[in-house]
Short mmCIF file of C-alpha atoms in Angstrom, two decimals:
data_model
loop_
_atom_site.label_atom_id
_atom_site.label_comp_id
_atom_site.label_asym_id
_atom_site.label_seq_id
_atom_site.Cartn_x
_atom_site.Cartn_y
_atom_site.Cartn_z
CA ARG A 1 2.35 7.58 -12.93
CA PRO A 2 0.47 8.46 -16.13
CA LEU A 3 -2.60 6.59 -14.83
CA ALA A 4 -2.45 8.53 -11.55
CA ASP A 5 -2.01 11.81 -13.45
CA SER A 6 -5.07 11.05 -15.59
CA ARG A 7 -7.15 10.58 -12.42
CA GLY A 8 -5.96 13.81 -10.78
CA GLN A 9 -3.65 12.01 -8.37
CA VAL A 10 -0.07 12.72 -7.36
CA LEU A 11 2.35 10.11 -6.04
CA SER A 12 4.43 11.16 -3.05
CA LEU A 13 7.29 8.99 -1.76
CA ARG A 14 8.88 9.64 1.62
CA LEU A 15 11.97 7.69 2.64
CA PRO A 16 13.98 8.02 5.83
CA ALA A 17 17.10 10.19 5.68
CA GLY A 18 20.35 8.30 5.29
CA ALA A 19 20.58 4.66 4.35
CA ALA A 20 17.66 2.89 2.76
CA PRO A 21 15.71 0.70 5.17
CA VAL A 22 16.37 -3.02 5.02
CA VAL A 23 13.23 -5.12 5.06
CA ALA A 24 13.28 -8.80 5.98
CA ALA A 25 11.41 -9.88 2.86
CA PRO A 26 12.40 -10.78 -0.70
CA ALA A 27 12.48 -7.86 -3.12
CA GLU A 28 9.88 -9.56 -5.34
CA VAL A 29 7.44 -9.67 -2.41
CA ILE A 30 7.98 -5.99 -1.60
CA GLU A 31 7.54 -5.07 -5.27
CA ALA A 32 4.28 -7.05 -5.57
CA ILE A 33 2.89 -5.52 -2.37
CA VAL A 34 3.73 -1.94 -3.36
CA ALA A 35 2.49 -2.41 -6.94
CA ASN A 36 -0.86 -3.80 -5.77
CA LEU A 37 -1.41 -1.16 -3.11
CA VAL A 38 -0.52 1.73 -5.43
CA LEU A 39 -2.71 0.35 -8.22
CA ASN A 40 -5.62 -0.01 -5.77
CA ALA A 41 -5.10 3.56 -4.60
CA ILE A 42 -5.11 4.83 -8.18
CA GLN A 43 -8.10 2.78 -9.34
CA HIS A 44 -10.30 3.21 -6.28
CA GLY A 45 -9.07 6.48 -4.79
CA ALA A 46 -10.23 10.05 -5.18
CA PRO A 47 -8.13 12.81 -6.73
CA GLY A 48 -5.35 13.99 -4.46
CA THR A 49 -2.10 12.65 -3.07
CA ILE A 50 -1.20 9.00 -2.80
CA ALA A 51 1.39 9.04 -0.01
CA ILE A 52 3.93 6.22 0.17
CA ASP A 53 5.83 6.37 3.46
CA VAL A 54 8.71 4.04 4.29
CA GLU A 55 10.35 3.85 7.69
CA ALA A 56 12.48 1.14 9.31
CA GLN A 57 10.43 -2.04 8.82
CA LYS A 58 7.14 -0.35 7.87
CA LEU A 59 5.48 0.70 4.67
CA GLN A 60 2.30 2.78 4.53
CA ILE A 61 0.26 3.83 1.53
CA ALA A 62 -2.52 6.34 2.13
CA ASN A 63 -4.93 8.04 -0.24
CA ALA A 64 -8.20 9.93 -0.31
CA VAL A 65 -11.34 7.93 -1.04
CA HIS A 66 -14.50 8.97 -2.83
CA GLN A 67 -17.12 10.07 -0.31
CA GLY A 68 -20.31 8.07 -0.58
CA ASP A 69 -18.95 5.94 -3.41
CA SER A 70 -19.96 2.33 -2.96
CA THR A 71 -18.19 1.03 -6.06
CA SER A 72 -15.26 -1.22 -5.47
CA GLY A 73 -13.26 -3.96 -7.07
CA PHE A 74 -13.24 -7.64 -6.27
CA GLY A 75 -10.70 -7.26 -3.47
CA LEU A 76 -8.15 -9.48 -5.20
CA GLY A 77 -5.31 -6.96 -4.96
CA LEU A 78 -5.70 -6.49 -1.23
CA GLU A 79 -6.14 -10.25 -0.70
CA LEU A 80 -2.86 -10.84 -2.54
CA VAL A 81 -1.13 -8.21 -0.38
CA GLU A 82 -2.50 -9.81 2.79
CA ARG A 83 -1.32 -13.29 1.75
CA LEU A 84 2.15 -12.10 0.74
CA THR A 85 2.53 -10.11 3.95
CA ARG A 86 1.57 -13.07 6.13
CA ARG A 87 3.79 -15.40 4.09
CA VAL A 88 6.89 -13.41 5.08
CA GLY A 89 5.71 -13.07 8.68
CA GLY A 90 4.56 -9.45 8.44
CA ALA A 91 1.39 -7.80 9.69
CA ILE A 92 -1.07 -5.70 7.71
CA THR A 93 -3.58 -3.18 8.94
CA THR A 94 -6.05 -1.13 6.96
CA LEU A 95 -7.93 1.89 8.18
CA GLN A 96 -10.53 4.07 6.51
CA HIS A 97 -11.59 7.20 8.35
CA ASP A 98 -12.62 10.74 7.41
CA GLY A 99 -12.18 10.20 3.69
CA LEU A 100 -8.72 8.65 3.97
CA HIS A 101 -7.72 5.04 3.39
CA ALA A 102 -4.39 3.81 4.76
CA THR A 103 -2.76 0.40 4.55
CA THR A 104 0.26 -0.28 6.73
CA ILE A 105 2.58 -3.24 6.33
CA ASP A 106 4.86 -4.06 9.27
CA PHE A 107 7.77 -6.34 8.41
CA SER A 108 9.47 -6.06 11.81
CA LYS A 109 8.57 -9.60 12.77
CA GLY A 110 9.31 -10.99 9.32
CA LYS A 111 10.97 -14.28 8.59
CA SER A 112 14.70 -14.36 7.97
CA VAL A 113 15.62 -14.44 4.29
#
């Protein structure tokens, strides 16, 4: 959070009401995916809100991106997320439109653990 604060970003977490969702993936995998996506959003995103939304078997992280900024990392964080997601049978989609970047992980077809 201090890194996000220093970049003018705010973390927002939205969970479903009631019981926490159960995801068909090991906790270590979920932790690595979330950590990488949030770090990418902080390092490569514009000031504003980094929204983390969790529902049923889905996780989405969305953030504003710098307009006209061509600088980026090496893509290792996202590559790791893609590999981990596929390893547990999930699907990943990324979308960048109108200054917003969103990555959605769908674990609904995940492997039994």
